[in-house]
Coordinates of C-alpha atoms in Angstrom, one line a residue:
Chain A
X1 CA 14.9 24.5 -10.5
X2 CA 13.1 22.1 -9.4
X3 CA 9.5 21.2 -10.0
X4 CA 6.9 18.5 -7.6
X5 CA 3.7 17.5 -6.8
X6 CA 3.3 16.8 -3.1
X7 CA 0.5 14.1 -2.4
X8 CA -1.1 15.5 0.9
X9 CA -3.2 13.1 3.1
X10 CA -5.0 15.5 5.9
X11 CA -6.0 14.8 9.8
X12 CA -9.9 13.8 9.2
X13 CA -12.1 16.4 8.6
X14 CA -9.6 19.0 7.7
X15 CA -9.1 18.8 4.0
X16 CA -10.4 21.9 2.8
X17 CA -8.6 24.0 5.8
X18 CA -5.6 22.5 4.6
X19 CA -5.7 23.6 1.3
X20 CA -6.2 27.4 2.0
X21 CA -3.0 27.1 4.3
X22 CA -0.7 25.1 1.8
X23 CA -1.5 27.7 -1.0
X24 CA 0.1 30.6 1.1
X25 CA 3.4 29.2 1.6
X26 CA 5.8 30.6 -1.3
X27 CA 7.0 28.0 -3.7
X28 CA 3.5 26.3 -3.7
X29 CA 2.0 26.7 -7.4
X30 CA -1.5 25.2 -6.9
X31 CA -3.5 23.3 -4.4
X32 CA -6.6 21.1 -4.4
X33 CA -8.5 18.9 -2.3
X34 CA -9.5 15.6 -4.6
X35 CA -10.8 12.1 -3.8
X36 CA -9.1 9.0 -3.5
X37 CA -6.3 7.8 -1.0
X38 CA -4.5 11.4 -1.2
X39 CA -6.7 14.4 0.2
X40 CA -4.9 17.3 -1.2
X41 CA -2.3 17.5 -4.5
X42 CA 0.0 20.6 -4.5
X43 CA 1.9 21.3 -7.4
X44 CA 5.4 23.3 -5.5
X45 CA 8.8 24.4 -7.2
X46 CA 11.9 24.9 -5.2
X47 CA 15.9 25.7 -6.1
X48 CA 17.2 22.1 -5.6
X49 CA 16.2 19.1 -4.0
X50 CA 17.4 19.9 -1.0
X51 CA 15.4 23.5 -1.0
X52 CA 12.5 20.9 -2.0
X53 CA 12.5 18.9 0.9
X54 CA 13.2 22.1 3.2
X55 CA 9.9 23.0 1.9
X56 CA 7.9 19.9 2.2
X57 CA 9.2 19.3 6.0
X58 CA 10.0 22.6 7.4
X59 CA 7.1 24.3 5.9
X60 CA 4.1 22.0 4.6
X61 CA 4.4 19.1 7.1
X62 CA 4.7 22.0 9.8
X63 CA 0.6 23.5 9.1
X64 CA -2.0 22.1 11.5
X65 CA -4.4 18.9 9.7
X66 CA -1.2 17.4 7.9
X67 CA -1.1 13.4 8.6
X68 CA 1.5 12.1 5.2
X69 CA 2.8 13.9 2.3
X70 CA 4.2 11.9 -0.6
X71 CA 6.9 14.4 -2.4
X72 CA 6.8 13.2 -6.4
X73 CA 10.0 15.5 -8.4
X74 CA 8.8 15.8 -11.8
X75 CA 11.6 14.2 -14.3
X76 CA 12.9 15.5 -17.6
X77 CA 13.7 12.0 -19.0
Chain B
X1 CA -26.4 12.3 -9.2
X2 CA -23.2 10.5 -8.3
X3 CA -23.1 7.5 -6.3
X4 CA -20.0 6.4 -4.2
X5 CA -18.2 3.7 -2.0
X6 CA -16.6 5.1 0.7
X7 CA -13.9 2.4 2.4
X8 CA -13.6 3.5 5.7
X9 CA -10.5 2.5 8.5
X10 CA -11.7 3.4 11.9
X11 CA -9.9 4.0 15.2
X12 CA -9.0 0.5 16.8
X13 CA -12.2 -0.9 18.6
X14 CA -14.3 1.1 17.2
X15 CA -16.1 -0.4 14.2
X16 CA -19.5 -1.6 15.5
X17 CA -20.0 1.9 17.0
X18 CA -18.7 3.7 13.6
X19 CA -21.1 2.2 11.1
X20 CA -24.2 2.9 13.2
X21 CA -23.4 6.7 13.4
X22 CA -22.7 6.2 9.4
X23 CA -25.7 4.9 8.7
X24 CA -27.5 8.4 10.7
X25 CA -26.0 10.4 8.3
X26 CA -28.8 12.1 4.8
X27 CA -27.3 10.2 1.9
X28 CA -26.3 7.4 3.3
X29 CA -27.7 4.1 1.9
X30 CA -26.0 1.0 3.5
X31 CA -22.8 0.9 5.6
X32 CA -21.4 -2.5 7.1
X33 CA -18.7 -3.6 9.2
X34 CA -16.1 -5.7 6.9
X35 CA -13.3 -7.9 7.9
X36 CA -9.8 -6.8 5.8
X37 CA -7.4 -3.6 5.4
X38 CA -11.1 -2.0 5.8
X39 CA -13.0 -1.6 8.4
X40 CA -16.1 -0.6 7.5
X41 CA -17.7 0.0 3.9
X42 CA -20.4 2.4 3.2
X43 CA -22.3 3.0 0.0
X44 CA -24.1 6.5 -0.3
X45 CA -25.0 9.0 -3.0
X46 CA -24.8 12.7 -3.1
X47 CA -26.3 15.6 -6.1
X48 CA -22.4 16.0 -7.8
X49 CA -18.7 15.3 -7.1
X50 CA -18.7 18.5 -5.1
X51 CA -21.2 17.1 -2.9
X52 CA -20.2 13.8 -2.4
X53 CA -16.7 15.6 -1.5
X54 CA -18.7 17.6 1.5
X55 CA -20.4 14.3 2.4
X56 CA -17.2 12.4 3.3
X57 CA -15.4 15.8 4.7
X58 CA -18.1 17.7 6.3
X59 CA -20.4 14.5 7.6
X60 CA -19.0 11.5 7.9
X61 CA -14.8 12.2 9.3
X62 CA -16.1 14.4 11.6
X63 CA -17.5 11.2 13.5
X64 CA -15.4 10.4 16.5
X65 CA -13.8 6.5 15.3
X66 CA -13.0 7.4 12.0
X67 CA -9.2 7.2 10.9
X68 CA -9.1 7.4 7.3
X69 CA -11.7 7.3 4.6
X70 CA -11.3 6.3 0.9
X71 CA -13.7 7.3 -1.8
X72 CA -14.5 5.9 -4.6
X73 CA -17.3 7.1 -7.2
X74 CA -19.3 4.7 -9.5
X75 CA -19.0 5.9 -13.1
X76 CA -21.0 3.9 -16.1
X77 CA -18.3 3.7 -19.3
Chain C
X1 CA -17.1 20.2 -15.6
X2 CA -14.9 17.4 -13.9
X3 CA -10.9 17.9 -13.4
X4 CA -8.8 15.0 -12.3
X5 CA -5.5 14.4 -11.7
X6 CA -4.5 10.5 -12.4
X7 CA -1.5 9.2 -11.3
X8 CA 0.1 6.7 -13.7
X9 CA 2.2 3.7 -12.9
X10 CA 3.7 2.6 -16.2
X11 CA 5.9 -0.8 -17.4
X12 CA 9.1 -0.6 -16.9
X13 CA 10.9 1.2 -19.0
X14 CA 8.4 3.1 -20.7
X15 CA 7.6 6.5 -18.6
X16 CA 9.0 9.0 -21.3
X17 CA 7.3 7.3 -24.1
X18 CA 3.8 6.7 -22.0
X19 CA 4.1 11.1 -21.2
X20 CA 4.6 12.0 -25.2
X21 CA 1.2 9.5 -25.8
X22 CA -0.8 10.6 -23.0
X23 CA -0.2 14.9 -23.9
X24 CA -2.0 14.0 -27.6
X25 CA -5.6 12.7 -25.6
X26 CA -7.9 15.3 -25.8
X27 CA -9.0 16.2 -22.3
X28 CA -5.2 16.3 -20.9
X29 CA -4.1 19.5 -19.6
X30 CA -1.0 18.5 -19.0
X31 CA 1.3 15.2 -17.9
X32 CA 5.2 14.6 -16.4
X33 CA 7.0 12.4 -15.6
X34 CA 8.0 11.9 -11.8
X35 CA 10.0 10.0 -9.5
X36 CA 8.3 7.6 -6.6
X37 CA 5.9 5.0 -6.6
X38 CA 4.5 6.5 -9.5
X39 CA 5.5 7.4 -13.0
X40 CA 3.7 9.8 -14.8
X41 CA 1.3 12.7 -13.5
X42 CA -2.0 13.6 -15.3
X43 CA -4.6 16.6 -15.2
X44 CA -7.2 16.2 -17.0
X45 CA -10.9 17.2 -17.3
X46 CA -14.3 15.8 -18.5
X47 CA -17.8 16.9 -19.1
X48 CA -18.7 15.1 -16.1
X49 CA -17.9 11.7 -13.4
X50 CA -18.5 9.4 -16.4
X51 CA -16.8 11.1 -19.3
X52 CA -13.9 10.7 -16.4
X53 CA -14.4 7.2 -16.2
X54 CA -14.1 6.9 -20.2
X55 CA -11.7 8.7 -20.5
X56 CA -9.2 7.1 -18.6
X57 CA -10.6 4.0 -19.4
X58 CA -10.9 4.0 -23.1
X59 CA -8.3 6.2 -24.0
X60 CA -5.7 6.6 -21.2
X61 CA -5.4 2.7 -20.2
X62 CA -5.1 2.1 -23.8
X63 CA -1.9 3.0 -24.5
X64 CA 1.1 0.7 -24.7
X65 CA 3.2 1.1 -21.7
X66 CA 0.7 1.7 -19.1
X67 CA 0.2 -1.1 -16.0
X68 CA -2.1 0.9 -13.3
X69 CA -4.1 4.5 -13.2
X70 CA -5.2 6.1 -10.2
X71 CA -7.9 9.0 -10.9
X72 CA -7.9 11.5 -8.5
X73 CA -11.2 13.9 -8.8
X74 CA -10.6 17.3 -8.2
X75 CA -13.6 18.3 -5.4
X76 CA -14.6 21.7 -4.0
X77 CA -15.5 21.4 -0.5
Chain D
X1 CA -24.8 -17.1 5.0
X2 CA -21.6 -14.9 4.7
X3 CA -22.3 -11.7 2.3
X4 CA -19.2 -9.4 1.6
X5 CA -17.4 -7.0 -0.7
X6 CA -14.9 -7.7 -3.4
X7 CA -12.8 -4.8 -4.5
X8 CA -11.6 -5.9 -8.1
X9 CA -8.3 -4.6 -9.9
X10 CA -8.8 -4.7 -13.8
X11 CA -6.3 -5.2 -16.9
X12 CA -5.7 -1.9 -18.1
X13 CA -8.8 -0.7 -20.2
X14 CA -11.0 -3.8 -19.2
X15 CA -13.0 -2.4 -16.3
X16 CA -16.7 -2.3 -18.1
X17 CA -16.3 -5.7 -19.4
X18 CA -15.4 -7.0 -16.4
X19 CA -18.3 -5.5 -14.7
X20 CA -20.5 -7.5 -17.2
X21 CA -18.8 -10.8 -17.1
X22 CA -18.9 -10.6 -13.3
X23 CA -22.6 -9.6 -13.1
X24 CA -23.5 -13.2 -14.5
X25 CA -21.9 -15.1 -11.5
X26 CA -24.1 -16.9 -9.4
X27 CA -24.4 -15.2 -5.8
X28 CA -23.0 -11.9 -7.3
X29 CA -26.0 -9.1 -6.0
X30 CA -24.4 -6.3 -7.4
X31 CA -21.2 -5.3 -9.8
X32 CA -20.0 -1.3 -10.2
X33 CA -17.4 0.6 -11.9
X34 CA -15.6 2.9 -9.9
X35 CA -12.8 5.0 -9.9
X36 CA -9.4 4.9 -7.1
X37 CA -7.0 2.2 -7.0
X38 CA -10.2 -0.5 -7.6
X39 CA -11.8 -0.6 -10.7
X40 CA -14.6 -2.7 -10.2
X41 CA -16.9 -3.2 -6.6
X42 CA -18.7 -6.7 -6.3
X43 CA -20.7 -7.6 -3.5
X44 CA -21.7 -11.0 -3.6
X45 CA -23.1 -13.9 -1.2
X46 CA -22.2 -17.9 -0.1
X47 CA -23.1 -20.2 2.0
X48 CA -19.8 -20.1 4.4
X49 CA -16.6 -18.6 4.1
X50 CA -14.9 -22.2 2.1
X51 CA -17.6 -21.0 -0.4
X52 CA -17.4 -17.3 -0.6
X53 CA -13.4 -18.5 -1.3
X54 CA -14.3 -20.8 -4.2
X55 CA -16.8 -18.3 -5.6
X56 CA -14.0 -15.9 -5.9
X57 CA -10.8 -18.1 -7.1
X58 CA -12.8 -20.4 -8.9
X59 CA -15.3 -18.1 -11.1
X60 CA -14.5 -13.9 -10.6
X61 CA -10.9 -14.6 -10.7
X62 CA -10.8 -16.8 -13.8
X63 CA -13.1 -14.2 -15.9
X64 CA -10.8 -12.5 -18.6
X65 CA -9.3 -9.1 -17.2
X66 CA -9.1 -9.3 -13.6
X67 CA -5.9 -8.8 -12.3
X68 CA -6.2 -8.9 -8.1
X69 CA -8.7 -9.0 -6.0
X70 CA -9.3 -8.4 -2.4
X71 CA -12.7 -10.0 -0.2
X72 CA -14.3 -8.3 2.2
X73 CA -16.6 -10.5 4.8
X74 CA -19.0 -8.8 6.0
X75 CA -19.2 -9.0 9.8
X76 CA -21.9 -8.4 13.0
X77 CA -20.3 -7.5 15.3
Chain E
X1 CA -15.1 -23.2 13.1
X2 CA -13.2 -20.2 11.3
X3 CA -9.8 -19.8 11.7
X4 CA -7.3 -16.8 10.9
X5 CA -4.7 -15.4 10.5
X6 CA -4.2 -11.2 12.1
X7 CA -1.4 -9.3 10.6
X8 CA -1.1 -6.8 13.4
X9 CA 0.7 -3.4 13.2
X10 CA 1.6 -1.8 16.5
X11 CA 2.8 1.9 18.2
X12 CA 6.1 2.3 17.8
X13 CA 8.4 0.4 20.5
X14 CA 5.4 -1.8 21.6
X15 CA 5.9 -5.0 19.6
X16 CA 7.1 -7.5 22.6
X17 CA 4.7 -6.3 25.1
X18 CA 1.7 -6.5 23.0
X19 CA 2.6 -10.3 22.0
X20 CA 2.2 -11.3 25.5
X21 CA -1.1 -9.8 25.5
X22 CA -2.5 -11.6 22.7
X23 CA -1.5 -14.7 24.1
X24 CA -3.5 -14.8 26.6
X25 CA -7.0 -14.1 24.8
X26 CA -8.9 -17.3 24.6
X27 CA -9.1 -18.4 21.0
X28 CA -5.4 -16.9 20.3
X29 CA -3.0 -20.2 19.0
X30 CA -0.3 -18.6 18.9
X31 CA 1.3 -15.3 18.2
X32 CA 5.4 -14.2 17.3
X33 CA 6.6 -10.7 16.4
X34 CA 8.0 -10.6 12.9
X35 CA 9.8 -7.6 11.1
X36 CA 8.2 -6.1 7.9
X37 CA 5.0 -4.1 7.6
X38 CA 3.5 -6.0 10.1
X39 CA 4.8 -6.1 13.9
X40 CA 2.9 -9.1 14.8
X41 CA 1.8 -12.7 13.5
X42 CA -1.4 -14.2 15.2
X43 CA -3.1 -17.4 14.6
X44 CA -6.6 -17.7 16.0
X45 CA -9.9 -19.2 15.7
X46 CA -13.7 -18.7 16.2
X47 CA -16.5 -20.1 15.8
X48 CA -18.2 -18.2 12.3
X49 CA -17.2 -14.8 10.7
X50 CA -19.2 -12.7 13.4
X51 CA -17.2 -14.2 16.4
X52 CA -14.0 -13.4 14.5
X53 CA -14.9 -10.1 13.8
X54 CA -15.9 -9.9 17.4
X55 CA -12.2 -11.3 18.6
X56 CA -10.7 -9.2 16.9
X57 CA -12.7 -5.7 17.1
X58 CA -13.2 -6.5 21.1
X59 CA -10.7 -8.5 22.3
X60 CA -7.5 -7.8 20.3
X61 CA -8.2 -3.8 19.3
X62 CA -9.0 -3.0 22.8
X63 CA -5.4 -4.1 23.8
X64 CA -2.8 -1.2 24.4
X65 CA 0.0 -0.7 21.4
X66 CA -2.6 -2.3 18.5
X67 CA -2.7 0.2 15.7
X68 CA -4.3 -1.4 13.1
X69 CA -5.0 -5.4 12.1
X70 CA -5.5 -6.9 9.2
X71 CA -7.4 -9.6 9.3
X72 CA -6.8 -12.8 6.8
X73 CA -9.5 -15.8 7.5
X74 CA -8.2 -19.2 6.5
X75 CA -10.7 -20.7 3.5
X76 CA -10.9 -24.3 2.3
X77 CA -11.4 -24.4 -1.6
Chain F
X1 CA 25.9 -10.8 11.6
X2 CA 22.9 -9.5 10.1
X3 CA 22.4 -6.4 8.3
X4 CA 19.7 -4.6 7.1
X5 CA 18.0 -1.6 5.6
X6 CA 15.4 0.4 7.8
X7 CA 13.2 2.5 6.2
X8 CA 11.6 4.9 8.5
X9 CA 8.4 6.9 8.5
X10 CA 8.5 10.1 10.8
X11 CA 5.9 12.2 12.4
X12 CA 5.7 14.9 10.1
X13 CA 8.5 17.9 10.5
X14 CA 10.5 15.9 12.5
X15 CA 12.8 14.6 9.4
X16 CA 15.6 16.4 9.8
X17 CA 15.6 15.5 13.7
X18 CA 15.2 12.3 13.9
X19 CA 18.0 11.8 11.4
X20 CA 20.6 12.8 14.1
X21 CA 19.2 11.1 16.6
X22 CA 19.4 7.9 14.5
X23 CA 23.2 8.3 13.8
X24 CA 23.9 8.2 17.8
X25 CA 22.4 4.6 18.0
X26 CA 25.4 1.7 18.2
X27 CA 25.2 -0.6 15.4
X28 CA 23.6 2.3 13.1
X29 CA 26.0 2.6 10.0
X30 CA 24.5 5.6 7.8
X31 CA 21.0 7.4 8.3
X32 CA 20.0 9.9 5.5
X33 CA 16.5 11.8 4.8
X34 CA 15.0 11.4 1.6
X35 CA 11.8 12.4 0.1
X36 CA 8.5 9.5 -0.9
X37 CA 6.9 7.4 0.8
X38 CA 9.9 7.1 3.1
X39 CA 11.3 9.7 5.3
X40 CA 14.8 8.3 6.2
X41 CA 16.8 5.3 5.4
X42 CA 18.6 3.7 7.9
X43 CA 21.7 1.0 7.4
X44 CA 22.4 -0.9 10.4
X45 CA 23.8 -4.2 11.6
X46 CA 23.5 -6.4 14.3
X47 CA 24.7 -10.1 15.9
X48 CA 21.2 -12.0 14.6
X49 CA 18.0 -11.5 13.5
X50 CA 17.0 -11.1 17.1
X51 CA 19.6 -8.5 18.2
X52 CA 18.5 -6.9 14.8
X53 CA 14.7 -6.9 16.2
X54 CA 15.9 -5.1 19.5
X55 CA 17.6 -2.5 18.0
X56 CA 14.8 -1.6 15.7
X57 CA 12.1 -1.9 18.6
X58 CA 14.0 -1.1 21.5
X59 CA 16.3 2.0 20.4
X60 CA 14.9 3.3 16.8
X61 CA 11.1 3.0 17.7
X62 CA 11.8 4.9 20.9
X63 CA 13.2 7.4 19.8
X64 CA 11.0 11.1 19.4
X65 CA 9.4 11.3 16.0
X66 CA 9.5 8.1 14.9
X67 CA 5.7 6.5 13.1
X68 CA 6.5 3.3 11.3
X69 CA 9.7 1.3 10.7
X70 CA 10.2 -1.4 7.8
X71 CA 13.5 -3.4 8.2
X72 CA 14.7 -5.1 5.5
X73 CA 17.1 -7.6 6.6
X74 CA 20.0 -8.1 3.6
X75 CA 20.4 -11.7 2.7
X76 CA 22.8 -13.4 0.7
X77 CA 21.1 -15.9 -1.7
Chain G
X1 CA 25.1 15.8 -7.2
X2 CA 22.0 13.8 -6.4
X3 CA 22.2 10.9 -4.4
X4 CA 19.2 8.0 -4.2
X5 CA 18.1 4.6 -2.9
X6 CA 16.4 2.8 -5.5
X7 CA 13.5 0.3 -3.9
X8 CA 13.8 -2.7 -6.7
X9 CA 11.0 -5.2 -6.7
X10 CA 12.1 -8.0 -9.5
X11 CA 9.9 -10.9 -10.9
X12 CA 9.6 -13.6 -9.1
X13 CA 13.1 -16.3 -8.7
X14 CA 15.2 -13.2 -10.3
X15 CA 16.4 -11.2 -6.9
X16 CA 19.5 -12.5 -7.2
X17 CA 20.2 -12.4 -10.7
X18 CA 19.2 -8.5 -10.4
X19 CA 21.7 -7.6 -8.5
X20 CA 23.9 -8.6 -10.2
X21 CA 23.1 -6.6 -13.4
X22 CA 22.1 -3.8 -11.3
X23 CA 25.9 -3.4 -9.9
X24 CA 27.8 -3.1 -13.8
X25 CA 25.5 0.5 -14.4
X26 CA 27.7 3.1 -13.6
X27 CA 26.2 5.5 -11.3
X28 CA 25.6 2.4 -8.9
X29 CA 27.3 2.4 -5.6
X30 CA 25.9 -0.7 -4.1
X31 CA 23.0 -3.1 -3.7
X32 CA 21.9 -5.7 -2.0
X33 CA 18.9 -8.4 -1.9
X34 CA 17.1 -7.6 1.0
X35 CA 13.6 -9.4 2.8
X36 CA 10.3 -8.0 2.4
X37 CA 8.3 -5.6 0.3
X38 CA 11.0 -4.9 -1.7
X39 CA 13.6 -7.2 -3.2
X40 CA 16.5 -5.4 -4.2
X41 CA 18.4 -2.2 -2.5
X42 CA 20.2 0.0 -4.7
X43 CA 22.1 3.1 -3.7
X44 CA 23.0 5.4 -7.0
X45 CA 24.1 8.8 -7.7
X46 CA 23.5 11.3 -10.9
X47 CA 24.4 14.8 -11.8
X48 CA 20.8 16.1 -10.9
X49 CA 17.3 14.7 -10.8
X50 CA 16.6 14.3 -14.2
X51 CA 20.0 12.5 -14.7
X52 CA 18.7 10.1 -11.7
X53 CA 15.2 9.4 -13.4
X54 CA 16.8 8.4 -16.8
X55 CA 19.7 6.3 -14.7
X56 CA 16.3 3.9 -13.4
X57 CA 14.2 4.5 -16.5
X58 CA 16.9 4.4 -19.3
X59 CA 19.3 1.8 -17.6
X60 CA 17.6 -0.4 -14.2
X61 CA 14.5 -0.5 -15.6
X62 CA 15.9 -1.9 -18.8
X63 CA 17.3 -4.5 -17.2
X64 CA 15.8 -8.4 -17.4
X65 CA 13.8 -9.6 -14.2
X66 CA 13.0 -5.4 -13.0
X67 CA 8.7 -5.4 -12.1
X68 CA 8.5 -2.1 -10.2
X69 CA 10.9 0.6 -9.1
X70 CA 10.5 3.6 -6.7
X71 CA 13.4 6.2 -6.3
X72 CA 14.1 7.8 -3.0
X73 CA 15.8 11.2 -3.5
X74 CA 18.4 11.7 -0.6
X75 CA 17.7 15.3 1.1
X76 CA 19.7 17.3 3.1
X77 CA 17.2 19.4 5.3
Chain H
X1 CA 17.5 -21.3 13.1
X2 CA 15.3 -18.7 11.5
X3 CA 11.8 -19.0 11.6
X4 CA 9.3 -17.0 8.7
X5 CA 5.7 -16.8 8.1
X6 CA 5.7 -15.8 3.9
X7 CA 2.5 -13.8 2.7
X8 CA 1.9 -15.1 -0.7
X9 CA -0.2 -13.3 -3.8
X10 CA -0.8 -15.6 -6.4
X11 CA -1.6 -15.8 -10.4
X12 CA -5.5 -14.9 -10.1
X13 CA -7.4 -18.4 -10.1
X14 CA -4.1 -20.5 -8.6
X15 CA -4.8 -19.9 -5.4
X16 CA -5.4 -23.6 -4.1
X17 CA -3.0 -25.1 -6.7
X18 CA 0.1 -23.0 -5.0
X19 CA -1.0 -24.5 -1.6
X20 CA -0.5 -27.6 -2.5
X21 CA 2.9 -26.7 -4.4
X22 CA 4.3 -24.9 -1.2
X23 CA 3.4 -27.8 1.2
X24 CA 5.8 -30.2 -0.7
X25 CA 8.9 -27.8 -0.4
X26 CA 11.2 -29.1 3.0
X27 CA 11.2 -26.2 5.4
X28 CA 7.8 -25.5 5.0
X29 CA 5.7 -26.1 7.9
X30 CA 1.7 -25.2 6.8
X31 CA 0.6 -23.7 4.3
X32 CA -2.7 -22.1 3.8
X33 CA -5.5 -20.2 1.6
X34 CA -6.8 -17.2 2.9
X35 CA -8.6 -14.5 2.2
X36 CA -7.5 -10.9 2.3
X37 CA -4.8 -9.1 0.2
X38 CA -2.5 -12.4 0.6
X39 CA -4.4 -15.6 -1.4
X40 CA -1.7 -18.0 0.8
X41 CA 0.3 -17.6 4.6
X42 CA 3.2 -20.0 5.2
X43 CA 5.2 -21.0 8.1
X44 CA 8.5 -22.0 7.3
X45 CA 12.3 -22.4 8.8
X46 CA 15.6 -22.5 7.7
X47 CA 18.9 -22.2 9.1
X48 CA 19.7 -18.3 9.2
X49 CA 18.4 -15.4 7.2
X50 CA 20.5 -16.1 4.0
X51 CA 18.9 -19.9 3.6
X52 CA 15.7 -18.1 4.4
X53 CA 16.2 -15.9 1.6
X54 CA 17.4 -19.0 -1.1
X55 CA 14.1 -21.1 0.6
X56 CA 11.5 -18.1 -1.2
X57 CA 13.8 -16.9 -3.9
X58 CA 15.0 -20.4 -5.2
X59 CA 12.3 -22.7 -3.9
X60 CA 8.9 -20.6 -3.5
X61 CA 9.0 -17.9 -6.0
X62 CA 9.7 -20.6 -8.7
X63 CA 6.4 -22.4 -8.3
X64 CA 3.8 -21.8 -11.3
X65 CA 1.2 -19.6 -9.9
X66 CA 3.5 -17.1 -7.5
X67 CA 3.1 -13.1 -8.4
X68 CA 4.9 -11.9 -5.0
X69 CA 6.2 -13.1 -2.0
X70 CA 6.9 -10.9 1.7
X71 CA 8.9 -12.6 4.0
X72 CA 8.1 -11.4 7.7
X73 CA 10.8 -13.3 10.1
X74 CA 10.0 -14.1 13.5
X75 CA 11.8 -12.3 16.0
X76 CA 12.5 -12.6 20.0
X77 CA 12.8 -9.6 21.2

């Protein structure tokens, strides 16, 4: 398993849109919009890192209002 | 009350127009056109962090120009 | 109430230790370590914008190991 | 005249003194914590741009606990 | 007199053509593509701040290919 | 010969396609997706610096999908 | 498996000097000095992503003349 | 031959010592303050991308004052 949070910058304007979508997509644990240079941070798990990045380009990048996403893996270190 | 900069990159060409339909908008206290990785820097206030979030969302990236915006509340410590 | 996630770049080096230092602040929900252009994920909350502001300043920044913070306000737009 | 902004990165856990410090400065109108990847907003005034220069290498940037900053002319354009 | 140096990034695949066009607006010195983060290297000068700003927001932004500039103004100090 | 990193920026959800269409370019030695800031990392070489500018703006930045391109010419020092 | 480029930036005068070092961790596969943002290139593989964040926390990071790191997971997608 | 212009951030408050610093170095072809994220833009040339690389690692970087350094060579494309 592993564990992420995906730093979301949104189209203009569609920041709060953008969070209702990304919290339906399975895997996604929690969503908020917040201020600063990223729009939205999602906290997401996934199999592997290949499953994560499956579901950071095939599913999150794919919803309308998506400019970036910045995919962080959380580290047991 | 919370009071904010809001560092603003516009579409190419269109700063002049950008901080005048800024400076329209309730809240609003002084925006300028700036030369640097910003394009225009606007200082406003709004009644909570909520607030100020809806006032950079909902007001001013739904102005045609805008390309990114980057908030940044004042805090007294 | 004001919830924040800051993202933590820390000296090199240092990212496990900074996590164990940052879980004991009161005000931390919870902190990992990640991989990417930054180190170490935050949430946290505060009574309010400045209590934020202290908090990272006075207590988070003030651990060994820590070069930059980035607060992130949560909003609800 | 040239007036313009100067987003200030702090040493770690230095942002309100350096707000103080800076306030003192000659041609400094206004100095403001903030939170995002600046710590401290200045806006501040010279004579030309060889000026605004010196006033920030040669007094904000040898105060104790800056660590970068980045000027912002102002511009009418 | 100001002079200046614009760190100019440009669409994708545009790089060559847009140097061209930048040469021939009056007050341009010279201008080279460079690899990096930025596409393009211009020299220029003007005749205060405002006229820069104006150069750059009128003249060089309204060019096809320009996605964002970066403007640096040369300071004596 | 020069050779060089190129780190690549996609539009978002095209990853995965612009990876293969990276591979087919002459002079491309190994293209792989990967998740931060970067979406794919590109290893290619070329006769000189200027043959290695062509490649990246002529054939990689042309392709479908691509954003932003960073080379990162390897030098021997 | 997990396979990564690791984006070195070292102080300044010790790019060279890094890569050496860098190539005696096991885990390492190659790197290279490279021009721009970044000074160092470092491809690396680990049993999984927690074995990758200590391999740059625990061993590059620990290494004399290392200022910033940021680890691109390799994804197949 | 390989010609460079070299973005420069230095050591806050050594912004016009480095100038003069960099001007001495053979290679180096101006030198200047600016304003912006860099404090210093240089044009230099060496011989191909490798003595471009030992000019800023070995020559540049090694000046008192000198935090980074991104090379951006100039290409014909």
């Amino acid at each position: 398993m592993v564990k992420a949070y995906i730093l979301v910058q949104t189209e203009v304007g569609q920041a709060s849109e953008v969070v209702g979508r990304v919290r339906d997509i399975p895997g996604v644990e929690e969503a908020h919009d917040v201020t600063g240079p990223y729009d939205v941070i999602v906290r997401a798990h996934a199999e592997d890192v290949d499953a994560l990045g499956s579901l950071v380009v095939a599913r999150i990048q794919r919803l309308d209002g998506i400019a970036r996403t910045l995919t962080c893996p959380i580290v047991n270190i």
